[in-house]
Amino acid sequence: MSTAILTGPPVAGSPLEADLRTLGFDVRTANDATAAAELINAVPAHERIAVVDPRFVGHLHALRLALTDPRFPAAAVPGALTAQPAARAALARAVGRIPVGAGTAHLTDVLTDTLTESLDRDEAGLHRVELGSLVATVALTPAQREDAREAVAAVDDEAVRLRTAVKSRDGFFTTYGISPYSRYLARWCARRGLTPNQVTTASLLTALIAAGCAATGTCGGFVAAGFLLLLSFVLDCTDGQLARYSLQYSTMGAWLDATFDRAKEYAYYAGLALGAARGGDDVWALALGAMVLMTCRHVVDFSFNEANHDATANTSPTAALSGKLDSVGWTVWVRRMIVLPIGERWFMIAVLTALTTPRIVFYALLIGCALAACYTTAGRVLRSLTRRARRTDRAAQALADLADSGPLAELIARGARGRGRTGSFLAPVMAFLSAAVLLVWVLFEDDPTSWLTVGVAVCSALLAGAAVSRPLKGALDWLVPPFFRAGEYVTVLVLAARADVPGALPAAFGLVAAVAYHHYDTVYRICGGTGAPPRWLVRATGGHEGRILVITVLAAALSPSGFTIALTALAVVLALLVLVESIRFWVSSQAPAVHDEGEPA
């Protein structure tokens, strides 16, 4: 329920009341500041409230941006402001501070502006809408009103609304190959009452059908799979554009959008592997390798961003050079394409699926993503080494949560606490050694499915505990989570491949998919401002070092066929555990509304 209070001199023939009702507000009027204060205090605290000057002249979309965007506790444009329940107390204080009596007319003549300034001083999370070419003003005289109406007529707010529905920073293929028409699809969906979450779900279903077509292993199936994958991506772009077009932002929507992107892509990998197997070509190792590479690459992105989320004194010659390159238009597009964002990646996968074989698809994917990962990681390492930045406790906690350390690493960390200096390179070195020792062993040992491997896994856990024994505030400490992910995922891949029995690699694919979901869920909770998953869940899943230890024990204790069965059972148990808790959390989450506006993943 939303209430709008019109307070100020009435204006005959103004469409303002109709516009407010179009935006879903119950409109009430107040003749003066005292009556407005009484109405504001009378509206229940759990409702959104808007205060609008009747002399407001502007575009309907300017009002929509100011009064209906769910992401901000309070928002304002000249002549209109809104307060959600989180900012209602601040609005009540602002109303209470309005003086009455002689000499106060200047404070109540345009009451909305007075309240806006008061909310700004109160640090109530006020968002001042950037209008661009849109018009929003309070016309105090007939001449000003006429001028404002002419300014409104000169700008098509629907065209502005469509243009701003497109993500401000997107890849080349998305910008020029999808968005020119997907924005109109978003408007079509909005006019028919469809929600972004419904479009997101449609995109998921389309991608799953595409994976099913690829799994047939036929030429026609591969062509259909490529076409449907592109259609799924069009819908994937549409859901975000619909959210921006209709301002239907939500934390759960952002989570669904991001989670389904990963589910769609990895399900498609599995479909390609199944289709190749029907043709006699076993590419499960390549499919799992592609999933491992993509997940580790994303962890690098997330860890670096979280480490520098609120860093202070953030200066770097590398960042300065990047800023200079941004002023040269073509370099922006080249650098965005080099990182192979989701649009370029899915376009490549779709075209190669239709024209070549699954093996070639995975070769191209692995080579392209490996080069992109090297490019982005090298740039971030250089930035980290050349910038003088002080990491905050929040950043250190985010990295610790992303590390996904279990009970064993926690115990080791407590024993090692106090040794080593915060801010040194000890943590990333220990994390690297933790992964490298184990991977070198399982890759080059003649029989990695032995009890010696279990001993190496214990040594890896000791190094992992040492890595997280101090707050992760060093320049390169954001590398700790990616090293842990690479160590865990690649170990599972190699042990399954070395088992050399049918079904081992598909089982490993399912296990890594379940664990990767848990890690992505952790990322999205942190990015959404809701904090990491509960510690009981991390402990129940064993943490990265606990899972490695369990898997090496299973490999040593069981036959290859028994190991395959154990991997499958472990994948099912972990998937159920993390999915149930994740769905429970996001369905009941009361986190602030968000939407991803960053670079494409």
Coordinates of C-alpha atoms in Angstrom, one line a residue:
M1 CA 0.0 0.0 0.0
S2 CA 1.3 3.5 -0.9
T3 CA 0.0 6.9 -0.1
A4 CA 0.8 10.2 -1.8
I5 CA 0.2 13.5 0.0
L6 CA -0.3 16.6 -2.1
T7 CA 0.7 19.6 -0.1
G8 CA 0.8 23.2 -1.4
P9 CA -1.4 25.5 -3.5
P10 CA -3.7 23.5 -5.7
V11 CA -3.3 23.8 -9.5
A12 CA -6.5 23.5 -11.6
G13 CA -6.4 21.1 -14.5
S14 CA -3.1 19.4 -13.5
P15 CA -2.8 15.7 -14.5
L16 CA -0.6 15.1 -11.4
E17 CA -3.3 13.3 -9.3
A18 CA -4.0 11.0 -12.3
D19 CA -0.3 10.3 -12.7
L20 CA 0.1 9.4 -9.1
R21 CA -2.9 7.0 -9.2
T22 CA -1.3 5.5 -12.3
L23 CA 1.8 4.8 -10.2
G24 CA -0.4 3.0 -7.6
F25 CA -0.7 5.7 -5.0
D26 CA -3.7 6.6 -2.9
V27 CA -3.8 10.4 -3.2
R28 CA -4.7 12.7 -0.3
T29 CA -4.4 16.5 0.0
A30 CA -3.3 18.8 2.7
N31 CA -3.8 22.6 2.7
D32 CA -0.8 23.5 4.8
A33 CA 2.3 22.1 6.5
T34 CA 0.5 21.3 9.7
A35 CA -2.2 19.3 7.9
A36 CA 0.5 17.5 5.9
A37 CA 2.4 16.6 9.0
E38 CA -0.8 15.1 10.5
L39 CA -1.5 13.0 7.4
I40 CA 2.1 11.8 7.2
N41 CA 2.0 10.7 10.8
A42 CA -1.4 9.1 10.3
V43 CA -0.1 6.7 7.5
P44 CA 0.9 3.4 9.0
A45 CA 4.7 3.0 9.5
H46 CA 4.9 -0.1 7.3
E47 CA 3.6 1.8 4.2
R48 CA 5.5 3.8 1.6
I49 CA 4.6 7.4 1.6
A50 CA 5.2 10.2 -0.9
V51 CA 5.0 13.9 -0.5
V52 CA 4.4 15.8 -3.7
D53 CA 3.9 19.5 -4.5
P54 CA 0.7 20.1 -6.6
R55 CA 2.8 22.6 -8.7
F56 CA 5.0 19.8 -9.8
V57 CA 5.6 19.7 -13.6
G58 CA 7.6 16.9 -15.2
H59 CA 7.6 13.6 -16.9
L60 CA 5.7 10.7 -15.5
H61 CA 8.9 8.6 -15.6
A62 CA 10.6 11.2 -13.4
L63 CA 7.9 10.6 -10.8
R64 CA 8.2 6.9 -11.3
L65 CA 11.9 6.9 -10.6
A66 CA 11.5 9.1 -7.6
L67 CA 8.5 7.4 -6.0
T68 CA 8.5 3.7 -6.9
D69 CA 12.1 2.5 -7.0
P70 CA 12.3 -0.1 -4.2
R71 CA 16.1 0.0 -3.9
F72 CA 16.4 3.1 -1.9
P73 CA 14.9 3.9 1.6
A74 CA 14.2 7.5 0.4
A75 CA 14.4 9.2 -3.0
A76 CA 13.6 12.6 -4.3
V77 CA 13.3 14.9 -7.4
P78 CA 12.4 18.6 -7.2
G79 CA 8.9 18.7 -6.0
A80 CA 8.5 15.1 -5.0
L81 CA 10.0 12.7 -2.5
T82 CA 9.2 9.2 -1.1
A83 CA 10.1 7.3 2.0
Q84 CA 9.9 3.6 2.4
P85 CA 9.3 2.0 5.9
A86 CA 13.1 2.0 6.6
A87 CA 13.1 5.9 6.2
R88 CA 9.7 6.6 7.7
A89 CA 11.2 7.4 11.1
A90 CA 13.6 9.9 9.5
L91 CA 10.7 11.5 7.6
A92 CA 8.7 11.8 10.9
R93 CA 11.6 13.6 12.5
A94 CA 11.9 15.9 9.4
V95 CA 8.2 16.8 9.7
G96 CA 8.6 17.4 13.4
R97 CA 11.4 19.9 12.8
I98 CA 9.3 22.1 10.6
P99 CA 8.7 25.4 12.5
V100 CA 5.4 27.2 12.5
G101 CA 4.5 30.8 12.9
A102 CA 5.7 34.1 11.5
G103 CA 8.8 34.1 9.4
T104 CA 8.7 30.4 8.4
A105 CA 6.8 30.7 5.1
H106 CA 10.0 30.1 3.1
L107 CA 10.3 26.7 4.8
T108 CA 6.8 25.6 3.9
D109 CA 6.2 27.2 0.6
V110 CA 7.9 24.3 -1.2
L111 CA 7.5 21.7 1.7
T112 CA 9.0 18.9 -0.4
D113 CA 12.3 20.6 -0.8
T114 CA 12.5 21.4 2.9
L115 CA 11.8 17.7 3.8
T116 CA 14.3 16.5 1.2
E117 CA 17.1 18.7 2.7
S118 CA 16.2 17.5 6.2
L119 CA 16.3 13.8 5.1
D120 CA 19.7 14.4 3.4
R121 CA 21.1 15.9 6.6
D122 CA 19.7 13.0 8.6
E123 CA 21.6 10.5 6.5
A124 CA 18.5 8.5 5.8
G125 CA 19.8 6.9 2.7
L126 CA 18.2 9.5 0.4
H127 CA 18.7 9.0 -3.3
R128 CA 18.6 12.0 -5.5
V129 CA 17.5 10.8 -8.9
E130 CA 19.7 11.6 -11.8
L131 CA 17.1 12.9 -14.3
G132 CA 19.3 13.4 -17.4
S133 CA 17.0 14.8 -20.1
L134 CA 13.9 14.2 -18.0
V135 CA 12.1 17.2 -16.4
A136 CA 11.0 17.6 -12.8
T137 CA 10.4 21.0 -11.3
V138 CA 8.1 23.1 -9.2
A139 CA 6.5 25.8 -11.3
L140 CA 5.7 28.8 -9.0
T141 CA 4.3 31.1 -11.6
P142 CA 2.1 30.6 -14.8
A143 CA 5.1 31.5 -16.9
Q144 CA 7.3 28.9 -15.3
R145 CA 4.6 26.4 -15.7
E146 CA 4.3 27.1 -19.4
D147 CA 8.1 26.9 -19.8
A148 CA 8.2 23.6 -17.9
R149 CA 5.4 22.1 -20.0
E150 CA 7.3 23.0 -23.2
A151 CA 10.4 21.3 -21.8
V152 CA 8.4 18.2 -21.0
A153 CA 6.9 18.1 -24.5
A154 CA 10.4 18.4 -26.0
V155 CA 11.5 15.1 -24.5
D156 CA 9.9 11.7 -25.1
D157 CA 10.0 10.1 -21.7
E158 CA 9.1 6.7 -23.1
A159 CA 12.1 6.7 -25.3
V160 CA 14.2 7.6 -22.3
R161 CA 12.6 4.8 -20.3
L162 CA 13.4 2.3 -23.0
R163 CA 17.0 3.5 -23.4
T164 CA 17.7 3.4 -19.7
A165 CA 16.3 -0.1 -19.4
V166 CA 19.5 -1.3 -21.0
K167 CA 22.3 -2.1 -18.7
S168 CA 24.8 0.8 -18.7
R169 CA 27.9 -1.5 -19.0
D170 CA 27.4 -4.5 -21.2
G171 CA 29.3 -6.6 -23.7
F172 CA 29.6 -5.8 -27.4
F173 CA 27.4 -8.6 -28.6
T174 CA 24.7 -7.8 -26.0
T175 CA 24.8 -4.1 -26.7
Y176 CA 24.6 -4.4 -30.5
G177 CA 23.1 -7.9 -31.1
I178 CA 20.5 -8.2 -28.4
S179 CA 19.5 -5.0 -26.6
P180 CA 18.3 -3.1 -29.8
Y181 CA 15.2 -5.4 -29.8
S182 CA 15.1 -7.0 -26.4
R183 CA 14.2 -3.7 -24.8
Y184 CA 10.9 -3.7 -26.8
L185 CA 10.3 -7.3 -25.7
A186 CA 10.8 -6.0 -22.1
R187 CA 8.2 -3.3 -22.7
W188 CA 5.8 -5.9 -24.2
C189 CA 6.2 -8.0 -21.1
A190 CA 5.6 -5.0 -18.8
R191 CA 2.4 -4.1 -20.5
R192 CA 1.1 -7.6 -20.1
G193 CA 1.9 -7.7 -16.4
L194 CA 4.8 -10.2 -16.6
T195 CA 7.4 -10.0 -13.9
P196 CA 11.2 -10.2 -14.3
N197 CA 11.2 -13.4 -12.3
Q198 CA 8.8 -15.0 -14.7
V199 CA 11.0 -14.1 -17.6
T200 CA 14.1 -15.4 -15.8
T201 CA 12.3 -18.7 -15.3
A202 CA 11.3 -18.8 -19.0
S203 CA 15.0 -18.3 -19.8
L204 CA 16.0 -21.2 -17.6
L205 CA 13.4 -23.5 -19.1
T206 CA 14.5 -22.5 -22.6
A207 CA 18.2 -23.3 -21.8
L208 CA 17.2 -26.6 -20.3
I209 CA 15.3 -27.5 -23.4
A210 CA 18.4 -26.5 -25.4
A211 CA 20.5 -28.8 -23.2
G212 CA 18.1 -31.6 -23.9
C213 CA 18.3 -31.0 -27.7
A214 CA 22.1 -31.1 -27.4
A215 CA 21.9 -34.4 -25.5
T216 CA 20.2 -36.1 -28.4
G217 CA 23.5 -36.1 -30.2
T218 CA 21.9 -35.5 -33.6
C219 CA 22.8 -32.8 -36.1
G220 CA 19.3 -31.4 -35.9
G221 CA 19.5 -31.5 -32.1
F222 CA 22.7 -29.5 -32.1
V223 CA 21.3 -26.9 -34.5
A224 CA 18.2 -26.5 -32.3
A225 CA 20.3 -26.4 -29.2
G226 CA 22.3 -23.5 -30.5
F227 CA 19.2 -21.6 -31.6
L228 CA 17.5 -22.2 -28.2
L229 CA 20.6 -21.1 -26.3
L230 CA 20.6 -17.8 -28.1
L231 CA 16.8 -17.4 -27.4
S232 CA 17.5 -18.2 -23.7
F233 CA 20.1 -15.4 -23.7
V234 CA 17.6 -12.9 -25.3
L235 CA 15.2 -13.7 -22.4
D236 CA 18.1 -13.4 -20.0
C237 CA 18.7 -9.9 -21.2
T238 CA 15.0 -9.1 -21.2
D239 CA 14.5 -9.9 -17.5
G240 CA 17.0 -7.3 -16.4
Q241 CA 15.7 -4.8 -18.9
L242 CA 12.1 -5.4 -17.6
A243 CA 13.3 -4.9 -14.1
R244 CA 14.8 -1.5 -15.0
Y245 CA 11.9 -0.5 -17.3
S246 CA 9.2 -1.2 -14.7
L247 CA 11.5 -0.7 -11.6
Q248 CA 10.7 -4.2 -10.3
Y249 CA 13.9 -4.8 -8.5
S250 CA 14.3 -7.4 -5.8
T251 CA 17.0 -9.2 -4.0
M252 CA 15.4 -12.6 -4.9
G253 CA 15.2 -11.5 -8.6
A254 CA 18.9 -10.6 -8.7
W255 CA 19.7 -14.0 -7.1
L256 CA 17.5 -15.9 -9.5
D257 CA 19.0 -14.1 -12.5
A258 CA 22.6 -14.8 -11.4
T259 CA 22.0 -18.3 -10.2
F260 CA 20.0 -19.4 -13.2
D261 CA 22.8 -18.0 -15.5
R262 CA 25.2 -20.5 -14.0
A263 CA 22.6 -23.3 -14.0
K264 CA 21.8 -22.7 -17.6
E265 CA 25.4 -22.7 -18.8
Y266 CA 26.5 -25.7 -16.8
A267 CA 23.4 -27.7 -17.7
Y268 CA 24.2 -27.0 -21.3
Y269 CA 27.7 -28.3 -20.8
A270 CA 26.2 -31.5 -19.5
G271 CA 23.9 -31.7 -22.5
L272 CA 26.8 -31.3 -24.9
A273 CA 28.7 -34.1 -23.1
L274 CA 25.7 -36.4 -23.2
G275 CA 25.2 -35.7 -26.9
A276 CA 28.9 -36.4 -27.6
A277 CA 28.7 -39.6 -25.7
R278 CA 25.9 -40.8 -28.0
G279 CA 28.2 -40.3 -30.9
G280 CA 31.0 -42.2 -29.2
D281 CA 33.1 -39.2 -28.1
D282 CA 33.7 -38.9 -24.3
V283 CA 34.1 -35.2 -23.5
W284 CA 33.0 -35.3 -19.8
A285 CA 36.5 -34.3 -18.7
L286 CA 36.4 -31.3 -21.0
A287 CA 32.9 -30.3 -19.8
L288 CA 34.0 -30.6 -16.2
G289 CA 37.2 -28.6 -17.0
A290 CA 35.1 -25.9 -18.6
M291 CA 32.9 -25.6 -15.5
V292 CA 35.9 -25.6 -13.2
L293 CA 37.6 -22.9 -15.2
M294 CA 34.5 -20.7 -15.4
T295 CA 33.7 -21.0 -11.7
C296 CA 37.3 -20.2 -10.6
R297 CA 37.3 -17.3 -13.0
H298 CA 34.1 -15.9 -11.4
V299 CA 35.6 -16.4 -7.9
V300 CA 38.6 -14.3 -9.0
D301 CA 36.2 -11.6 -10.0
F302 CA 34.1 -11.7 -6.9
S303 CA 37.1 -11.9 -4.5
F304 CA 38.8 -9.0 -6.1
N305 CA 35.7 -6.9 -6.1
E306 CA 34.9 -7.7 -2.4
A307 CA 38.5 -7.0 -1.3
N308 CA 38.3 -3.6 -2.9
H309 CA 34.6 -2.9 -2.2
D310 CA 35.3 -0.1 0.3
A311 CA 39.1 0.2 0.2
T312 CA 40.5 3.6 1.1
A313 CA 43.4 5.5 -0.5
N314 CA 42.7 3.5 -3.6
T315 CA 45.4 4.6 -6.1
S316 CA 47.1 2.6 -8.8
P317 CA 49.0 3.5 -12.0
T318 CA 47.4 0.5 -13.6
A319 CA 43.9 1.8 -12.8
A320 CA 44.9 5.2 -14.0
L321 CA 46.0 3.7 -17.3
S322 CA 42.7 1.9 -17.6
G323 CA 40.9 5.1 -17.0
K324 CA 42.8 6.8 -19.8
L325 CA 42.0 3.9 -22.2
D326 CA 38.3 4.3 -21.3
S327 CA 38.4 7.7 -23.0
V328 CA 39.3 5.9 -26.3
G329 CA 36.0 4.4 -27.4
W330 CA 37.2 1.4 -29.3
T331 CA 39.6 0.2 -26.6
V332 CA 36.6 -0.2 -24.2
W333 CA 34.9 -2.6 -26.5
V334 CA 38.1 -4.6 -27.3
R335 CA 38.8 -5.0 -23.6
R336 CA 35.2 -6.1 -22.9
M337 CA 35.3 -8.6 -25.7
I338 CA 38.7 -10.0 -24.5
V339 CA 37.3 -11.1 -21.2
L340 CA 34.7 -13.1 -23.1
P341 CA 31.6 -12.0 -21.1
I342 CA 28.4 -14.0 -21.1
G343 CA 27.0 -12.6 -24.4
E344 CA 30.1 -13.3 -26.4
R345 CA 30.6 -16.6 -24.7
W346 CA 27.1 -17.9 -25.3
F347 CA 27.1 -16.7 -28.9
M348 CA 30.4 -18.6 -29.5
I349 CA 29.0 -21.7 -27.8
A350 CA 25.7 -21.5 -29.8
V351 CA 27.3 -21.0 -33.2
L352 CA 30.0 -23.7 -32.6
T353 CA 27.3 -26.2 -31.3
A354 CA 25.3 -25.7 -34.6
L355 CA 28.3 -25.9 -36.9
T356 CA 30.9 -28.2 -35.3
T357 CA 31.1 -30.8 -32.6
P358 CA 30.9 -30.7 -28.8
R359 CA 34.7 -31.4 -28.5
I360 CA 35.5 -28.3 -30.6
V361 CA 33.0 -26.3 -28.5
F362 CA 34.8 -27.2 -25.3
Y363 CA 38.3 -26.7 -26.8
A364 CA 37.3 -23.2 -27.9
L365 CA 35.6 -22.5 -24.6
L366 CA 38.6 -23.7 -22.6
I367 CA 41.2 -21.7 -24.7
G368 CA 39.1 -18.5 -24.8
C369 CA 38.2 -18.6 -21.1
A370 CA 41.8 -19.4 -20.1
L371 CA 43.1 -16.4 -22.0
A372 CA 40.4 -14.2 -20.6
A373 CA 41.2 -15.4 -17.1
C374 CA 44.9 -14.8 -17.5
Y375 CA 44.2 -11.2 -18.8
T376 CA 41.9 -10.2 -16.0
T377 CA 43.8 -11.9 -13.2
A378 CA 47.2 -10.4 -14.4
G379 CA 45.6 -6.9 -14.5
R380 CA 44.2 -7.3 -11.0
V381 CA 47.4 -8.5 -9.6
L382 CA 49.2 -5.5 -11.0
R383 CA 46.6 -3.2 -9.6
S384 CA 46.8 -4.8 -6.2
L385 CA 50.6 -4.6 -6.1
T386 CA 50.8 -1.0 -7.3
R387 CA 48.0 0.6 -5.3
R388 CA 48.2 1.8 -1.8
A389 CA 44.9 0.8 -0.2
R390 CA 43.8 -0.1 3.3
R391 CA 41.5 -3.0 3.4
T392 CA 38.6 -2.9 5.9
D393 CA 37.3 -5.5 8.3
R394 CA 34.3 -5.9 6.1
A395 CA 36.5 -6.9 3.1
A396 CA 38.5 -9.3 5.3
Q397 CA 35.4 -11.0 6.5
A398 CA 34.0 -11.3 3.0
L399 CA 37.2 -13.0 1.8
A400 CA 37.1 -15.3 4.9
D401 CA 33.5 -16.2 4.0
L402 CA 34.5 -16.8 0.3
A403 CA 37.3 -19.1 1.4
D404 CA 34.7 -21.6 2.7
S405 CA 36.9 -23.0 5.4
G406 CA 35.5 -25.9 7.4
P407 CA 36.0 -27.2 10.9
L408 CA 39.5 -28.7 10.2
A409 CA 40.9 -25.4 8.7
E410 CA 39.3 -23.4 11.6
L411 CA 41.0 -25.7 14.2
I412 CA 44.3 -25.3 12.4
A413 CA 43.9 -21.6 12.1
R414 CA 43.3 -21.2 15.8
G415 CA 46.5 -23.1 16.5
A416 CA 48.5 -20.9 14.0
R417 CA 46.9 -17.6 15.0
G418 CA 49.5 -15.0 15.9
R419 CA 52.1 -16.3 13.6
G420 CA 52.7 -14.3 10.5
R421 CA 51.9 -10.6 9.8
T422 CA 48.6 -9.3 8.5
G423 CA 49.0 -7.6 5.2
S424 CA 52.0 -9.8 4.1
F425 CA 52.0 -12.3 1.2
L426 CA 51.8 -15.2 3.6
A427 CA 48.1 -16.0 3.1
P428 CA 48.1 -16.3 -0.7
V429 CA 51.4 -18.2 -0.7
M430 CA 50.0 -20.7 1.8
A431 CA 46.8 -21.0 -0.1
F432 CA 48.7 -21.6 -3.4
L433 CA 50.9 -24.2 -1.7
S434 CA 47.8 -25.9 -0.3
A435 CA 46.4 -26.3 -3.8
A436 CA 49.7 -26.9 -5.6
V437 CA 50.9 -29.7 -3.2
L438 CA 47.7 -31.7 -3.7
L439 CA 47.4 -31.1 -7.4
V440 CA 51.0 -32.0 -8.2
W441 CA 50.6 -35.2 -6.3
V442 CA 47.3 -36.4 -7.8
L443 CA 48.4 -35.3 -11.3
F444 CA 51.8 -37.0 -11.3
E445 CA 51.6 -39.9 -8.8
D446 CA 51.2 -43.3 -10.5
D447 CA 48.4 -44.3 -8.1
P448 CA 46.7 -41.2 -6.6
T449 CA 43.9 -43.4 -5.2
S450 CA 46.1 -44.5 -2.2
W451 CA 46.3 -43.7 1.5
L452 CA 49.4 -41.5 0.7
T453 CA 47.1 -39.2 -1.1
V454 CA 45.0 -38.9 2.1
G455 CA 48.2 -37.8 3.9
V456 CA 48.9 -35.2 1.2
A457 CA 45.3 -34.0 1.7
V458 CA 46.0 -33.5 5.4
C459 CA 49.1 -31.5 4.6
S460 CA 47.0 -29.4 2.2
A461 CA 44.5 -28.8 5.0
L462 CA 47.3 -27.7 7.3
L463 CA 48.5 -25.1 4.8
A464 CA 44.9 -24.0 4.2
G465 CA 44.4 -23.4 7.9
A466 CA 47.7 -21.4 8.0
A467 CA 46.4 -19.3 5.1
V468 CA 43.3 -18.1 7.0
S469 CA 44.9 -17.8 10.4
R470 CA 45.1 -14.0 10.1
P471 CA 42.7 -11.4 8.8
L472 CA 42.8 -11.3 5.0
K473 CA 43.8 -7.7 4.5
G474 CA 47.0 -8.2 2.4
A475 CA 47.4 -6.8 -1.1
L476 CA 46.9 -10.2 -2.7
D477 CA 44.8 -12.0 -0.1
W478 CA 41.9 -11.9 -2.6
L479 CA 43.7 -14.8 -4.3
V480 CA 43.1 -17.1 -1.4
P481 CA 39.5 -18.2 -2.3
P482 CA 40.4 -18.8 -6.0
F483 CA 43.3 -21.0 -5.0
F484 CA 41.1 -23.0 -2.7
R485 CA 38.5 -23.4 -5.4
A486 CA 41.0 -24.6 -8.0
G487 CA 42.6 -27.1 -5.5
E488 CA 39.2 -28.6 -4.6
Y489 CA 37.6 -28.7 -8.1
V490 CA 40.6 -30.0 -10.0
T491 CA 41.3 -32.7 -7.4
V492 CA 37.9 -34.0 -7.9
L493 CA 38.3 -33.9 -11.7
V494 CA 41.7 -35.7 -11.7
L495 CA 40.6 -38.4 -9.2
A496 CA 37.5 -39.1 -11.3
A497 CA 39.5 -39.2 -14.5
R498 CA 42.2 -41.5 -13.0
A499 CA 39.5 -43.8 -11.8
D500 CA 38.9 -44.7 -15.5
V501 CA 35.5 -46.2 -15.1
P502 CA 32.2 -45.3 -16.8
G503 CA 30.2 -42.8 -14.8
A504 CA 33.1 -41.4 -12.7
L505 CA 33.4 -38.1 -14.6
P506 CA 29.6 -37.5 -14.8
A507 CA 29.4 -38.1 -11.0
A508 CA 32.3 -35.7 -10.5
F509 CA 30.5 -33.2 -12.7
G510 CA 27.5 -33.4 -10.5
L511 CA 29.5 -33.1 -7.3
V512 CA 31.4 -30.0 -8.5
A513 CA 28.1 -28.5 -9.7
A514 CA 26.6 -28.9 -6.2
V515 CA 29.7 -27.4 -4.5
A516 CA 29.9 -24.6 -7.0
Y517 CA 26.3 -23.7 -6.3
H518 CA 27.1 -23.4 -2.7
H519 CA 30.0 -21.1 -3.5
Y520 CA 27.9 -18.9 -5.9
D521 CA 25.2 -18.7 -3.2
T522 CA 27.8 -17.4 -0.8
V523 CA 28.8 -14.8 -3.3
Y524 CA 25.3 -13.6 -4.0
R525 CA 24.4 -13.4 -0.3
I526 CA 27.5 -11.2 0.3
C527 CA 26.8 -9.0 -2.8
G528 CA 23.2 -8.6 -1.7
G529 CA 24.2 -7.4 1.7
T530 CA 22.7 -10.3 3.6
G531 CA 26.0 -11.9 4.8
A532 CA 27.4 -15.3 4.2
P533 CA 25.5 -18.6 4.7
P534 CA 25.2 -19.7 8.3
R535 CA 28.2 -21.4 9.8
W536 CA 26.3 -24.6 10.5
L537 CA 25.8 -25.0 6.7
V538 CA 29.5 -24.5 6.0
R539 CA 30.5 -27.0 8.7
A540 CA 27.9 -29.5 7.5
T541 CA 29.3 -29.4 4.0
G542 CA 32.8 -29.9 5.5
G543 CA 34.4 -26.8 4.1
H544 CA 36.7 -27.1 1.1
E545 CA 39.5 -28.9 3.0
G546 CA 37.0 -31.3 4.7
R547 CA 35.4 -32.3 1.3
I548 CA 38.9 -32.9 -0.2
L549 CA 39.8 -35.1 2.7
V550 CA 36.6 -37.1 2.4
I551 CA 37.0 -37.6 -1.3
T552 CA 40.6 -38.8 -1.0
V553 CA 39.6 -41.2 1.7
L554 CA 36.8 -42.6 -0.5
A555 CA 39.2 -42.9 -3.4
A556 CA 41.7 -44.8 -1.3
A557 CA 39.1 -47.1 0.5
L558 CA 36.8 -48.0 -2.4
S559 CA 37.1 -49.7 -5.7
P560 CA 36.8 -47.4 -8.8
S561 CA 33.1 -48.4 -9.3
G562 CA 32.5 -47.9 -5.6
F563 CA 34.2 -44.5 -5.7
T564 CA 31.8 -43.5 -8.6
I565 CA 28.8 -44.5 -6.5
A566 CA 30.2 -42.6 -3.5
L567 CA 30.8 -39.5 -5.6
T568 CA 27.2 -39.7 -6.8
A569 CA 25.8 -40.1 -3.3
L570 CA 28.0 -37.2 -2.0
A571 CA 26.8 -35.0 -4.9
V572 CA 23.1 -35.7 -4.1
V573 CA 23.5 -35.1 -0.3
L574 CA 25.4 -31.8 -0.8
A575 CA 23.0 -30.6 -3.5
L576 CA 20.0 -31.2 -1.3
L577 CA 21.7 -29.6 1.7
V578 CA 22.7 -26.4 0.0
L579 CA 19.6 -26.1 -2.2
V580 CA 17.1 -26.5 0.6
E581 CA 18.9 -23.9 2.8
S582 CA 19.5 -21.5 -0.1
I583 CA 15.9 -21.6 -1.3
R584 CA 14.6 -21.2 2.3
F585 CA 16.8 -18.2 2.8
W586 CA 16.1 -16.4 -0.5
V587 CA 12.3 -16.9 -0.3
S588 CA 12.2 -15.5 3.2
S589 CA 14.9 -12.9 2.7
Q590 CA 14.0 -9.3 3.7
A591 CA 17.2 -7.9 2.2
P592 CA 17.1 -4.5 0.4
A593 CA 16.2 -4.7 -3.3
V594 CA 19.2 -4.9 -5.6
H595 CA 20.0 -5.5 -9.2
D596 CA 23.2 -6.3 -10.9
E597 CA 24.6 -3.3 -12.9
G598 CA 28.2 -4.4 -13.0
E599 CA 30.2 -5.9 -15.8
P600 CA 28.8 -9.0 -17.4
A601 CA 30.0 -12.3 -16.0

